[in-house]
Structure formats: structure tokens, C-alpha cells
Short mmCIF file of C-alpha atoms in Angstrom, two decimals:
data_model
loop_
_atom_site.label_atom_id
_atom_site.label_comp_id
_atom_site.label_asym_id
_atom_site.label_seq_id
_atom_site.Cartn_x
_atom_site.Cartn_y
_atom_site.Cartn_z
CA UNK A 226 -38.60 106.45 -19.47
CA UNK A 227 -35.95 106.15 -17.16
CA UNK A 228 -38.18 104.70 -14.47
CA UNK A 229 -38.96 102.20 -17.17
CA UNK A 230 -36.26 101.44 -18.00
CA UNK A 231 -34.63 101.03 -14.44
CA UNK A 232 -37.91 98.93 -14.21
CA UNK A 233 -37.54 96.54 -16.68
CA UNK A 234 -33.90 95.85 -15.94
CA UNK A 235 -35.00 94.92 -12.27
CA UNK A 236 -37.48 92.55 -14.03
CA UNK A 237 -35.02 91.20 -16.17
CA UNK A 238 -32.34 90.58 -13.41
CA UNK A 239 -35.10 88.67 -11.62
CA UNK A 240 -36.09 86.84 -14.70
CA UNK A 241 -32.69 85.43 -15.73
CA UNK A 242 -32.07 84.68 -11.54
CA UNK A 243 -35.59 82.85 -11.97
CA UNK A 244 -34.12 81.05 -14.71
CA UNK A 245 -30.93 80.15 -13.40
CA UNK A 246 -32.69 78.95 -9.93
CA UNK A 247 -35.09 76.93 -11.99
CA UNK A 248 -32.15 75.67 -14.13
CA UNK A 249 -30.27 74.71 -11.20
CA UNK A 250 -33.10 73.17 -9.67
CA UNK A 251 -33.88 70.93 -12.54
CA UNK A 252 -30.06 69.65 -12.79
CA UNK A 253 -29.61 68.97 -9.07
CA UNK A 254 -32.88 67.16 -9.53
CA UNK A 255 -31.94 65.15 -12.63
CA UNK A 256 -29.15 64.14 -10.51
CA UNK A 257 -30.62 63.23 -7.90
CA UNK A 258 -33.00 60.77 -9.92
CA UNK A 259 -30.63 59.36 -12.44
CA UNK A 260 -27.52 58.98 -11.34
CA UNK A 261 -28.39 56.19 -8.49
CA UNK A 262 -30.74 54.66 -11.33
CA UNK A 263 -28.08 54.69 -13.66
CA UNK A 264 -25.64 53.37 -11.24
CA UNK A 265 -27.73 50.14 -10.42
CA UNK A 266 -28.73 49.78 -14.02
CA UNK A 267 -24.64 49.06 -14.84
CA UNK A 268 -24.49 47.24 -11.48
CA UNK A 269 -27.08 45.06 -12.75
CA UNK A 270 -25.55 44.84 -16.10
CA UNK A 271 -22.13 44.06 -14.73
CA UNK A 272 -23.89 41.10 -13.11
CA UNK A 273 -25.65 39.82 -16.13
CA UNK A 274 -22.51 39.61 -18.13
CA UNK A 275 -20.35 37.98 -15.56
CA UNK A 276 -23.25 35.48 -15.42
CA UNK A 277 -23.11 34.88 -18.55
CA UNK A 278 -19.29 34.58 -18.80
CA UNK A 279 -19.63 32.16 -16.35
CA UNK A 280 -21.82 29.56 -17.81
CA UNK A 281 -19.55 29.54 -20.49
CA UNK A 282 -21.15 32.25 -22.81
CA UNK A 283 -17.86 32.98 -23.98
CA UNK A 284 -17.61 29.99 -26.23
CA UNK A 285 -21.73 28.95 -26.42
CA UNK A 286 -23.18 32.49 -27.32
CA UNK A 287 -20.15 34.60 -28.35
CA UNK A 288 -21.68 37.36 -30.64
CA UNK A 289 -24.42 37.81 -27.56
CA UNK A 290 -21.74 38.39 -25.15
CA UNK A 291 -19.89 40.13 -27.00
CA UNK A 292 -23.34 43.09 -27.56
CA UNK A 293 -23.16 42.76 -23.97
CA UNK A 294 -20.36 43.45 -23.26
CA UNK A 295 -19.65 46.26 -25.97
CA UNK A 296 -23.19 47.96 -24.13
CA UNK A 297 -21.90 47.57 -20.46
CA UNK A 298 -18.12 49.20 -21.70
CA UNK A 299 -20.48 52.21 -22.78
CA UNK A 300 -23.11 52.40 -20.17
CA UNK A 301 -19.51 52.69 -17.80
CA UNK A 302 -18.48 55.29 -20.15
CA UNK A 303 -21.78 57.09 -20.45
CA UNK A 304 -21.60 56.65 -16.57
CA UNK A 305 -18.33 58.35 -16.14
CA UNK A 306 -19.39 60.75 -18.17
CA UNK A 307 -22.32 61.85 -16.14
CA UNK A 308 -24.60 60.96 -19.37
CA UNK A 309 -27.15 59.10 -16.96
CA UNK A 310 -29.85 58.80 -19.60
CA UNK A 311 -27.54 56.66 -22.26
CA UNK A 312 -26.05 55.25 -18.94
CA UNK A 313 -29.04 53.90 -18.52
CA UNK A 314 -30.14 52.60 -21.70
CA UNK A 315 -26.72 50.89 -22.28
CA UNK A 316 -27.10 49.35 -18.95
CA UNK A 317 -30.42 47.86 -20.08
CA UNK A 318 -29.59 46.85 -23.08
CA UNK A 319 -26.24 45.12 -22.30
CA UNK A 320 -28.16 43.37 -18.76
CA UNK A 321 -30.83 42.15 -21.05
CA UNK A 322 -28.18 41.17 -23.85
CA UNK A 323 -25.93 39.24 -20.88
CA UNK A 324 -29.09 37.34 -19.59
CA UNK A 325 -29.68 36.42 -23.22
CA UNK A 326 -26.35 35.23 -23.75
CA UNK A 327 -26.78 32.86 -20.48
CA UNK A 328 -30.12 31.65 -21.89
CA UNK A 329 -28.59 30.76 -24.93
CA UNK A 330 -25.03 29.04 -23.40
CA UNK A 331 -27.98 27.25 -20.71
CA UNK A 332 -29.87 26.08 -23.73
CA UNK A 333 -26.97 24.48 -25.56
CA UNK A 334 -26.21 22.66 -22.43
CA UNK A 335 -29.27 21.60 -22.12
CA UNK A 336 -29.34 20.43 -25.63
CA UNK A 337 -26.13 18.39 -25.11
CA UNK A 338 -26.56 16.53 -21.96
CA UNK A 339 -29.93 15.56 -23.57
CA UNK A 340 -27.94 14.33 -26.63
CA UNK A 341 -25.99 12.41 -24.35
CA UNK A 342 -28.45 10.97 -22.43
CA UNK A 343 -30.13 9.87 -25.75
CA UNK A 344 -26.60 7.99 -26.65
CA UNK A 345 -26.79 6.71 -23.16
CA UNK A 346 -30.03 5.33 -23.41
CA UNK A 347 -29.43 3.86 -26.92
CA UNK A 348 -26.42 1.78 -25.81
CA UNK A 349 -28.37 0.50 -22.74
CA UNK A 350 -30.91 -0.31 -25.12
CA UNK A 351 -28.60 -1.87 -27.34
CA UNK A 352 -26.95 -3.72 -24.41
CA UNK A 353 -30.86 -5.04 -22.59
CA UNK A 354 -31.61 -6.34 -26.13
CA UNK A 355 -28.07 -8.40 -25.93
CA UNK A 356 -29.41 -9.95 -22.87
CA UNK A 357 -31.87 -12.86 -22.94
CA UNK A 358 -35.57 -11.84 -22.33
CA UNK B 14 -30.18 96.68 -49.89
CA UNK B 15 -28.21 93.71 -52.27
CA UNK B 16 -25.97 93.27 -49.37
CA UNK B 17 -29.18 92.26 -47.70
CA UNK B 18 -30.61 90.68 -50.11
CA UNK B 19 -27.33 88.31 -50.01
CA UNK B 20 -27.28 88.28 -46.15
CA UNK B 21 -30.75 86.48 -46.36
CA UNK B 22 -30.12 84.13 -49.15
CA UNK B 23 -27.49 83.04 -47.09
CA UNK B 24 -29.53 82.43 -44.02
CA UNK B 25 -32.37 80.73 -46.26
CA UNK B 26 -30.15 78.32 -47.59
CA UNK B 27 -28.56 77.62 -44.30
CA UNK B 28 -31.43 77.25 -42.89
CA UNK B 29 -32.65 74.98 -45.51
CA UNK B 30 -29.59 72.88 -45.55
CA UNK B 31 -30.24 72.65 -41.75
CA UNK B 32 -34.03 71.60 -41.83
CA UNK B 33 -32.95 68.92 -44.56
CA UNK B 34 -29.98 67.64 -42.56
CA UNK B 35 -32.55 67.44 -39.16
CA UNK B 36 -35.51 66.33 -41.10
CA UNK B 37 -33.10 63.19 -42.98
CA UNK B 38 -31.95 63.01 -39.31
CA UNK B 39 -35.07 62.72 -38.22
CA UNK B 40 -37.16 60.51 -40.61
CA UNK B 41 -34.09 57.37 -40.76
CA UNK B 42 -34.54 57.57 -36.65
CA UNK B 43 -38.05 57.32 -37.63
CA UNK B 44 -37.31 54.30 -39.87
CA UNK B 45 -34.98 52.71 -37.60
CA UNK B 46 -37.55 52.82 -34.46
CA UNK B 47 -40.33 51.41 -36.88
CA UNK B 48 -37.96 49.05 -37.80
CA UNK B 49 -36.67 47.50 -34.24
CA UNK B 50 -40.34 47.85 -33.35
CA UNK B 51 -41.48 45.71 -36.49
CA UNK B 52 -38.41 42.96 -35.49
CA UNK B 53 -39.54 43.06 -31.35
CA UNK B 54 -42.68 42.65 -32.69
CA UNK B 55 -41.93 39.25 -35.11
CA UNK B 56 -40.04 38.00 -32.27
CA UNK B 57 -43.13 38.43 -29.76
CA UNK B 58 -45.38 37.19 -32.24
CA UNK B 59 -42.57 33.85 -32.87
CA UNK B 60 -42.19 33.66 -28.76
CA UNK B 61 -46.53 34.06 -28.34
CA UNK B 62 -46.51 31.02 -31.20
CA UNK B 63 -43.88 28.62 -29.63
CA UNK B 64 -45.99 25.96 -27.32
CA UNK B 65 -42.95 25.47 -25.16
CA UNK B 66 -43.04 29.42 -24.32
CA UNK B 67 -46.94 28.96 -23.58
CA UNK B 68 -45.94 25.75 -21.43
CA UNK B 69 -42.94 27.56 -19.65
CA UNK B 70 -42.20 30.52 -20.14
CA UNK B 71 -45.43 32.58 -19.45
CA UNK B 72 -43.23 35.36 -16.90
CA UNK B 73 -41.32 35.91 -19.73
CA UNK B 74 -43.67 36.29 -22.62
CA UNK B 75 -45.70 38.51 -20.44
CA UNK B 76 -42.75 40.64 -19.98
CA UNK B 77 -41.95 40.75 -23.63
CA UNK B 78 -45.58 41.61 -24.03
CA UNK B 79 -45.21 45.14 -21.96
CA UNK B 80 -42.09 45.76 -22.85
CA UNK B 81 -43.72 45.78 -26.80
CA UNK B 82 -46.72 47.73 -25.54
CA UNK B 83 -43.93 50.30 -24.00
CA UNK B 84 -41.74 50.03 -27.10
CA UNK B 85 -45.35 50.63 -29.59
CA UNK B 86 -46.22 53.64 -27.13
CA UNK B 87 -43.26 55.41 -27.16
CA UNK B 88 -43.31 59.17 -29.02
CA UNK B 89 -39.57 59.17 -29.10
CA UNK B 90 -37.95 57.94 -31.52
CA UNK B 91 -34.62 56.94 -29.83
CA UNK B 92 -36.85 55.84 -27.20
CA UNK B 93 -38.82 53.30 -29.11
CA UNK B 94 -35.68 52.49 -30.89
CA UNK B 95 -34.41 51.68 -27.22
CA UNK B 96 -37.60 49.78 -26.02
CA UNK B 97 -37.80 48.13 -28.99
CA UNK B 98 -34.52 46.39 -28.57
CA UNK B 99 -35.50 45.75 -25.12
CA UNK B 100 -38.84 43.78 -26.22
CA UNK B 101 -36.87 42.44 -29.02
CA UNK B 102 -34.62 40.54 -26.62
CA UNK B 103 -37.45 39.99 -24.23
CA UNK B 104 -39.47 37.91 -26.59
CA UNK B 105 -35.93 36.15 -27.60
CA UNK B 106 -35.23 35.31 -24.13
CA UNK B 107 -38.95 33.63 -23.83
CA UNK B 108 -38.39 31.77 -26.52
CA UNK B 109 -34.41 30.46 -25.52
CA UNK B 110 -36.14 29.91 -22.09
CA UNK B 111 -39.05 27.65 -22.98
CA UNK B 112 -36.78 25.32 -25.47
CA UNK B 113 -34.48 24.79 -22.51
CA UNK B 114 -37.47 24.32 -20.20
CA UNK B 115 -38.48 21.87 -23.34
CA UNK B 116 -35.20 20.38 -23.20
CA UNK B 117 -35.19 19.72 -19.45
CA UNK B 118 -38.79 18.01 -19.83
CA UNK B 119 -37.15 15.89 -21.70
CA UNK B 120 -34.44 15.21 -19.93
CA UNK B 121 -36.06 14.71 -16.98
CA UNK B 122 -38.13 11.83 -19.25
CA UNK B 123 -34.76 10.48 -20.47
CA UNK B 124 -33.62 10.09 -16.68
CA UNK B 125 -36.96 8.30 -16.24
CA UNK B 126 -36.63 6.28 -19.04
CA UNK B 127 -32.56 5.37 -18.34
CA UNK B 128 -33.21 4.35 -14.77
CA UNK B 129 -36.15 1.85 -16.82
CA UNK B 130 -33.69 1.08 -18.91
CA UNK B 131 -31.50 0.47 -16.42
CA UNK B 132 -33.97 -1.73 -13.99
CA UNK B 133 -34.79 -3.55 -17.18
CA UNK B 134 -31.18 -4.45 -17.49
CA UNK B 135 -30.74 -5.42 -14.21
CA UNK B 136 -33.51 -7.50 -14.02
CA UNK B 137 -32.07 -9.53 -17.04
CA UNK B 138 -28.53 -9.56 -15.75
CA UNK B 139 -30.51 -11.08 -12.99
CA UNK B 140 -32.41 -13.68 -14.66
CA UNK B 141 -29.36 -14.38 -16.72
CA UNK B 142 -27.46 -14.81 -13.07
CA UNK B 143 -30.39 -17.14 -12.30
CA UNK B 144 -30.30 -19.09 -15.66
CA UNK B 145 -26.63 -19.75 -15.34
CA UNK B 146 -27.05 -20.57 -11.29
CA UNK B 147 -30.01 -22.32 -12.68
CA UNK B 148 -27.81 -24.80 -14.96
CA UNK B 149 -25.10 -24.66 -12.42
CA UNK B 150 -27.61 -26.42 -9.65
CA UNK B 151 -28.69 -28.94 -12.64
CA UNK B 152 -25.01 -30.07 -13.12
CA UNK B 153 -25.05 -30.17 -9.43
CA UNK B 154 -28.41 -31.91 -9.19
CA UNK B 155 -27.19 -34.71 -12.47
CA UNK B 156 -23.66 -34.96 -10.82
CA UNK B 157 -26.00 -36.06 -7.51
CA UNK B 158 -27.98 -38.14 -8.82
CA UNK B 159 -24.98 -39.99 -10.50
CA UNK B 160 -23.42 -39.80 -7.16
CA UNK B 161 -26.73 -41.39 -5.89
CA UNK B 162 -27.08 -44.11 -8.49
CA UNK B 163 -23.51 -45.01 -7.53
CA UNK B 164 -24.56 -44.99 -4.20
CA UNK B 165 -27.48 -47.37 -4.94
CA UNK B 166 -25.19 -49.41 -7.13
CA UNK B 167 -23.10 -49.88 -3.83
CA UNK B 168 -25.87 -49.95 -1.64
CA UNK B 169 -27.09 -52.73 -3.97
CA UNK B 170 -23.69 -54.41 -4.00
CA UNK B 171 -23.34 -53.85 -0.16
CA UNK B 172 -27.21 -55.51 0.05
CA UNK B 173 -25.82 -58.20 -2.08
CA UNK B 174 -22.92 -58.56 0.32
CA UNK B 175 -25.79 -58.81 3.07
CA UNK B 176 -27.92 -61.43 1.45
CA UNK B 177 -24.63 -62.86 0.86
CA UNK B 178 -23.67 -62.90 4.71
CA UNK B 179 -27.32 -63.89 5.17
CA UNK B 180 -27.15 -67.02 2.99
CA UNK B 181 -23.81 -67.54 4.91
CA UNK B 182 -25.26 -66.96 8.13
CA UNK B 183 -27.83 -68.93 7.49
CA UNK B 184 -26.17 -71.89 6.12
CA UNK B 185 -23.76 -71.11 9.16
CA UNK B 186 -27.37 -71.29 10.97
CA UNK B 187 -28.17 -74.51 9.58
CA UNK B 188 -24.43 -75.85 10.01
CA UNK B 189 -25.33 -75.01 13.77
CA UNK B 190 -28.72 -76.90 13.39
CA UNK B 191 -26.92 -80.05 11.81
CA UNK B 192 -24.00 -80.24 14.36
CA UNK B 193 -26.19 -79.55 17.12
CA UNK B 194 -28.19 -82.62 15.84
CA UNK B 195 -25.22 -84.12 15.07
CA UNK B 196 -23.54 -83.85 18.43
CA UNK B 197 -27.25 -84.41 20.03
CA UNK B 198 -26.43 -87.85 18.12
CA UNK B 199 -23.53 -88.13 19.82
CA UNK B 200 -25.15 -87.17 23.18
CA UNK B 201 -23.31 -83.61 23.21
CA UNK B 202 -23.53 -81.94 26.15
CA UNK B 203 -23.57 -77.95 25.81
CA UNK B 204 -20.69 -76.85 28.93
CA UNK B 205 -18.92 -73.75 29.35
CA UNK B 206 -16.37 -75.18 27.58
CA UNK B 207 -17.53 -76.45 24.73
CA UNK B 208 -19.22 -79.58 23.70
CA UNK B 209 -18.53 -82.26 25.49
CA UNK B 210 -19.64 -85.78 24.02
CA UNK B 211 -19.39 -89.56 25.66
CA UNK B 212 -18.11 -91.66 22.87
CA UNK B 213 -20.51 -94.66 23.83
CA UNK B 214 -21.54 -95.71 26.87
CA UNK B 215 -19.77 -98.92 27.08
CA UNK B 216 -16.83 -98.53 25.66
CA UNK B 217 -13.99 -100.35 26.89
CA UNK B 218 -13.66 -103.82 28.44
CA UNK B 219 -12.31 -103.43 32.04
CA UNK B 220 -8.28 -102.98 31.32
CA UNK B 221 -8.66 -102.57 27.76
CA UNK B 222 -7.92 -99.33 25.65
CA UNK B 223 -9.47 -100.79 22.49
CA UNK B 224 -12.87 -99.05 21.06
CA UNK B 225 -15.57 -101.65 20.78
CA UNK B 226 -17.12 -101.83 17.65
CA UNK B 227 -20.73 -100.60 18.78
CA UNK B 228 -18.42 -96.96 18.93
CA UNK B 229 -17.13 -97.29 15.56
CA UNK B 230 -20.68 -95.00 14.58
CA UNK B 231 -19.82 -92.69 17.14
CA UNK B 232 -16.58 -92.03 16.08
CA UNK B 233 -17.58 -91.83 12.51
CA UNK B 234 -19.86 -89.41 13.41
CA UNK B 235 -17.31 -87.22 15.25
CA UNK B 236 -14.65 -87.45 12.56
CA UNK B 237 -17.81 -85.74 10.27
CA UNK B 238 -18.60 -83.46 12.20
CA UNK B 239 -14.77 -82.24 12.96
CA UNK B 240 -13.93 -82.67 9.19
CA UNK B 241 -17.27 -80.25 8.77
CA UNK B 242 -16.06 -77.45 11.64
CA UNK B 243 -12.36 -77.75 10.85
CA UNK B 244 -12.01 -74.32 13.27
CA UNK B 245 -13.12 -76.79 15.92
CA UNK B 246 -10.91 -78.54 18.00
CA UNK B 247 -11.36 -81.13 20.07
CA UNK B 248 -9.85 -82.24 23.30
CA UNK B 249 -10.12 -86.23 24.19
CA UNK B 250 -10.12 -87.20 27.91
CA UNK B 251 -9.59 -90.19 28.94
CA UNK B 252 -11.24 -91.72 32.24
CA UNK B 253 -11.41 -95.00 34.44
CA UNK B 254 -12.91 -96.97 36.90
CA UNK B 255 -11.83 -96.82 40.51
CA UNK B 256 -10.27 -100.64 39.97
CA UNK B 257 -6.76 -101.06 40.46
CA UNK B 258 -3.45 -98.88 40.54
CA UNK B 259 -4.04 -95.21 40.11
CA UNK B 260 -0.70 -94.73 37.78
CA UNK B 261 -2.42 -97.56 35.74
CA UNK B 262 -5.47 -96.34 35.41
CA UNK B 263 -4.13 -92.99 34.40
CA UNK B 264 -1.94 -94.83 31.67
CA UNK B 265 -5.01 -97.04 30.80
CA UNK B 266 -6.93 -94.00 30.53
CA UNK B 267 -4.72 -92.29 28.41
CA UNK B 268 -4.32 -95.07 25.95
CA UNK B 269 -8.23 -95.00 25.68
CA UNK B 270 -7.93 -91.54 24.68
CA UNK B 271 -5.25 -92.00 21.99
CA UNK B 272 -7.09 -94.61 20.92
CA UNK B 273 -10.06 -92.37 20.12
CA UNK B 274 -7.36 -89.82 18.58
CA UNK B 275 -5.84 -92.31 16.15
CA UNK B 276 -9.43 -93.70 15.13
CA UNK B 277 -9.95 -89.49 14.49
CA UNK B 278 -6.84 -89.36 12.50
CA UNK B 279 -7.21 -92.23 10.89
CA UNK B 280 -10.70 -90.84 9.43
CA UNK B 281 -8.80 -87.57 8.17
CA UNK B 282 -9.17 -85.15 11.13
CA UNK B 283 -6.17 -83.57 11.31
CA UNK B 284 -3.38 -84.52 14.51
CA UNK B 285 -2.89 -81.01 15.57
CA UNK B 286 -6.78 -80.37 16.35
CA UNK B 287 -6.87 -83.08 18.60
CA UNK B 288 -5.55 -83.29 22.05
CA UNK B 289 -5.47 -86.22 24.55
CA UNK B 290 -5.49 -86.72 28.40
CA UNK B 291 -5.70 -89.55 30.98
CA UNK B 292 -7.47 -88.47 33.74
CA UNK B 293 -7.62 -92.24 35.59
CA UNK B 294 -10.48 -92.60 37.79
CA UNK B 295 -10.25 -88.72 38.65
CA UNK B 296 -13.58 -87.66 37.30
CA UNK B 297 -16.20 -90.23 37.66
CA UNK B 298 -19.73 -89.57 36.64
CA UNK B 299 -21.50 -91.99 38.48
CA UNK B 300 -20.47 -94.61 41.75
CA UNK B 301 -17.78 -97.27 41.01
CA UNK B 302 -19.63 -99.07 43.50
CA UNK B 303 -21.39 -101.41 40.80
CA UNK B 304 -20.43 -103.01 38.13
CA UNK B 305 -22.46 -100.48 36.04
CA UNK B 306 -21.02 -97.68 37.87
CA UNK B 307 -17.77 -98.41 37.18
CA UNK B 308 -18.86 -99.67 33.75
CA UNK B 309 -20.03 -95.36 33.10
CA UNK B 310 -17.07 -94.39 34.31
CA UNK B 311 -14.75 -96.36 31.60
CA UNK B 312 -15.64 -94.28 28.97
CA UNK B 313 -13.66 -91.17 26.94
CA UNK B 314 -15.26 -88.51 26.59
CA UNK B 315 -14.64 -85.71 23.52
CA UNK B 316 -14.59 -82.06 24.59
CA UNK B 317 -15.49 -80.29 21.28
CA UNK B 318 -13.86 -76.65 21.65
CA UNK B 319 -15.88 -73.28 20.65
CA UNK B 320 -14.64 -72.30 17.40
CA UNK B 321 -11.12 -70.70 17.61
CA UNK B 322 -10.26 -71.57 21.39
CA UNK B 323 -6.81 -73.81 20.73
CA UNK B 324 -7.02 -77.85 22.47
CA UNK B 325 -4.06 -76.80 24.35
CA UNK B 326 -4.32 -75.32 27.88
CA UNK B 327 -8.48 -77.02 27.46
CA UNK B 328 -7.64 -79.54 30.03
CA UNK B 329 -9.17 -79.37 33.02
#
């Protein structure tokens, strides 16, 4: 009984060491894989919204940059936290929210140098129909 | 045995308050994920639809596309709630990107159609320049031709002038004609000097200054003609025969001259035109040896000037 006992508590030492080794193993590991990951995610999203704050989101797509931005202030958060996984996700979803935001403030430019070419176009139309044929 | 009995009431019902607050928890994560899955998947569905995606923004749809079939895949729920958003904003970023692409089509067919525009204008402006340069260059071309009908009008006036001078020169030609027949008449004689004419051949009686009467034609003839050239003057010498005293003859010589002058005046040639000298026997023109040597030699003859030379300083 005793020998069993002394046995078992052998086996149990080694179990919860097993444990702990594996534990440690898979943390180091998790590390290893998400934290650079995560790190270039926010890089990336850090980007996207500066991008976008430079084409003039600010005014053009405000409610877009503002998601962005919101997303990248908790990806940096999640970040400093060591949360890698919502890191992540945040960084995703604020990159993808900042490119959107500079699609849509590109757009509306678009949109209004077209409108002012049109104008253009219609007074030089105006102005070759003034002019004798 | 009832303090048991309360001991696992206690853990049912916290268990059961637990497995209601998880499963809630769990089946409005459920409903959330289905429902950012059901919007990524109207927005795909818009972006697939939209022509100008399908003309530019293919990359993009396609990513939209696997980032649905990732979302639609996903066992998680926070996962596909996650992925969802991601192909969500995926399929709106197709779409945003093929209007602008849209847009730029047509702004690159607005550019097209301003520089058109534009040419088009030019061209006019141009025409317009050339219409106006046009009419300019008529006034120019009407203000020449005026210019040249005035020019004709003078040319014609200057022509008239000419036939004019013509008609003069020619009745100036035919004055010539008649005086040269005239003073043929008179037996003119064309010298360097002028016209020099013998007033008849036998003029005087030997010692005598008085014209005959078979001169009296001659010297009608001469006062015509002088009263027709009145720029002509006229000088009147006076010669002799070789008979006698050489003072006398000069004197007699002279008087035959004046003679001739006063017969000139006397027919209305004016006294200033006409200029006398007494040469004496100086200048015969043939031998005084014979009677009709010396007969020749009596005589006067009339030097008729070139027009505008002046009788005085004509002597010889």
C-alpha cells in the first residue's frame, strides 16, 4: 500500500511536471507565432488609417475612419496587453476599415473632379456654340 | 441528509442559472455571426451584381469571395462574426473601387471629350480670326481698288495731259513744218546759229538803203512768220559791195538793215526781238568782181535765232 502509494505520487509529480512542460511549451509557442503576427497586423493597420487620413478621410468618410480608428486604438491595447488573438482581429478589422475609408474619400474625389469636368465641358460647349460654325 | 438535500439544490440551480446565462451567451453570438455573415453576404452578392466591379474590380471581388467562403466556414462563432466583418468590408471595398474605376473611365472620356471641345473651339476662334482677317483684306482689297481707280483716273488725266502735249507737239510739229516751208520760202538757210534768210536777191540799188518793192513779199513773209514764233528773235545784218569807202559802206549797210527792222516793226513784230548790224563789204558771198557779184553781195540778210537764244551778243 505504501509502495503504492509512494508510486502513484511519483506518477503524479511527473504528471503535473508533464503538464506544466507542455503548458509552458504551448505559451512560449503561442508567443512565438502571434505576437510578430499581431505586431505587423497593427503595423499594417497603423498604415491604412494614416492613408486614409491623408486623402482626406477625415472630412470625406468620417464614420469609416472613425471604426478605424476606434479598432487600431484597441488592437494597440489588445497589443499591449499581450492579447495577440484580439490584437489581431482589431488590426484586421481597423486595416480593412482604413482602406475602406480611403476608397470611399478616393471615390468622392473622383466623383467631384468629374462633376467639374462636366461644368467645364458644358461652358466650353456653351462658349463653341457662341462662335460661328 | 436535508442539509444535503439543500447543498444540491443549490448547486442545481447554480448550475442551471449558469448553463442559461452560457447557452443565452452562446445562441445571440450565434445570431450575431449568422447575422454579419447574412450582411457580408448581401454585400458580396451587391459587389458580384455591380458591372463596374465585374469591369474593375475583379482582385477585389475575388477577395471578398474567400474571405465569405472563410467567414461561411468558420465553426466559431466570434470567428465568423470576425470574418464576416472582414468579407463584409471586402465586398464594400469592391464595390467603392469599381465606381471610382467607373468614375475615372469617365473622366478619362471627359478629358477626351474637353481637349475636342477644346480643338473645336480653337478651330472656330480660328476661322473667326480668318473671317475677320478675311474682311480686313477686303477693306484692304476695296480701299485698293479705289486707290487704283484713282490711279486710273490720274493715269487717264495724266494720258489726257499726253495726248494733250501730243496735239501740242504735234501742232508744234506742224508749226515746224510750216516755218520750215515758210523760211524755205524765204530761202532759209539751216546754220548753227539759227536760220539765216536773204531778204531778196536784189535788193538795194547800189548806194541805196531803200527795200525794193519785189522784197515787200519777203518781208511780209518774215513779219508772219516772227509774229507766229514770237520766242524767236531775229538778228538783221546788213552787207555791201566792195564799191567805195569802207566807213560808208558800213553806214550804208547798216541803214539797209534798219530799213528791214522798221519794215518788221512796222508789220507788228515787236522792236526788242529785232537786232541790226552793218557789216559793210565784210562778208561777201560771192566776187565783187562783176556787176552781179557785187549785185549778191548788196543784200541783208535775217538771222532767225533758235527759240530762246536773245538777238544780243548773235552778231558775228
Amino acid at each position: 500500500m505504501e509502495e503504492v502509494s509512494v508510486d502513484d505520487q511519483t506518477r503524479q509529480f511527473f504528471r503535473g511536471r508533464v503538464v506544466c512542460f507542455a503548458l509552458a511549451a504551448l505559451s512560449v509557442a503561442g508567443c512565438a507565432s502571434h505576437g510578430p503576427l499581431a505586431s505587423a497586423k497593427v503595423s499594417h493597420a497603423e498604415r491604412a488609417v494614416e492613408e486614409a487620413q491623408q486623402v482626406g478621410a477625415a472630412t470625406s468618410a468620417p464614420v469609416e475612419l472613425r471604426a478605424a480608428q476606434d479598432k487600431l486604438t484597441a488592437a494597440q491595447a489588445a497589443m499591449a496587453k499581450g492579447n495577440h488573438d484580439r490584437a489581431i482581429r482589431d488590426a484586421e478589422q481597423a486595416a480593412l476599415d482604413g482602406e475602406y475609408a480611403r476608397a470611399l474619400a478616393a471615390n468622392q474625389r473622383a466623383n467631384t473632379i468629374a462633376d467639374e469636368m462636366g461644368q467645364y465641358i458644358k461652358v466650353l460647349r456653351q462658349e463653341l456654340e457662341r462662335l460661328p460654325k | 441528509m436535508s442539509q444535503r438535500t439543500v447543498q444540491l439544490t443549490r448547486v442545481v440551480a447554480v448550475t442551471g442559472v449558469l448553463s442559461v446565462v452560457v447557452g443565452c451567451a452562446a445562441s445571440s453570438q450565434q445570431r450575431a455571426a449568422k447575422a454579419q455573415l447574412e450582411r457580408a453576404q448581401a454585400a458580396y452578392q451587391q459587389a458580384q451584381a455591380d458591372p463596374n466591379v465585374q469591369a474593375y474590380a475583379q482582385l477585389r471581388l475575388g477577395d471578398a469571395q474567400k474571405a465569405l467562403r472563410a467567414a461561411e466556414q468558420a465553426e466559431d462563432s466570434q470567428e465568423k462574426i470576425h470574418l464576416g466583418y472582414l468579407a463584409e468590408k471586402k465586398a464594400l471595398l469592391a464595390s467603392v473601387t469599381g465606381a471610382t474605376s467607373k468614375t475615372e473611365q469617365n473622366m478619362e472620356q471627359l478629358r477626351k471629350e474637353t481637349s475636342d471641345v477644346l480643338l473645336q473651339k480653337r478651330d472656330r476662334e480660328l476661322k473667326a480670326a480668318r473671317i475677320e482677317t478675311d474682311a480686313k483684306a477686303r477693306e484692304a482689297e476695296q480701299w485698293r481698288r479705289v486707290a487704283e481707280a484713282k490711279a486710273r483716273e490720274t493715269d487717264q488725266g495724266r494720258r489726257q495731259t499726253d495726248e494733250a502735249e501730243a496735239k501740242a507737239l504735234a501742232a508744234e510739229h506742224a508749226k515746224a513744218t510750216a516755218l520750215a516751208n515758210e523760211l524755205a520760202s524765204l530761202k532759209a538757210q539751216q546754220t548753227d546759229r539759227g536760220m539765216v534768210l536773204t531778204v531778196g536777191d536784189v535788193l538795194f540799188d547800189p548806194g541805196k538803203a531803200q527795200v525794193g518793192p519785189g522784197a515787200q513779199r519777203s518781208i511780209d513773209k518774215l513779219a508772219d512768220f516772227l509774229k507766229t514764233y514770237p520766242k524767236r528773235n531775229v538778228v538783221i545784218e546788213g552787207h555791201s559791195d566792195n564799191i567805195g569807202d569802207e566807213d560808208f559802206n558800213v553806214k550804208l549797210s547798216q541803214q539797209r538793215a534798219d530799213a528791214v527792222h522798221d519794215l518788221l516793226v512796222a508789220r507788228g513784230v515787236a522792236a526788242q526781238r529785232i537786232r541790226t548790224k552793218g557789216y559793210g563789204p565784210k562778208f561777201p558771198v560771192v566776187d565783187n568782181d562783176s556787176a552781179a557779184g557785187r549785185q549778191q553781195n548788196r543784200r541783208v540778210e535775217v538771222l532767225v535765232l533758235n527759240e530762246g537764244l536773245s538777238a544780243e551778243g548773235a552778231t558775228r
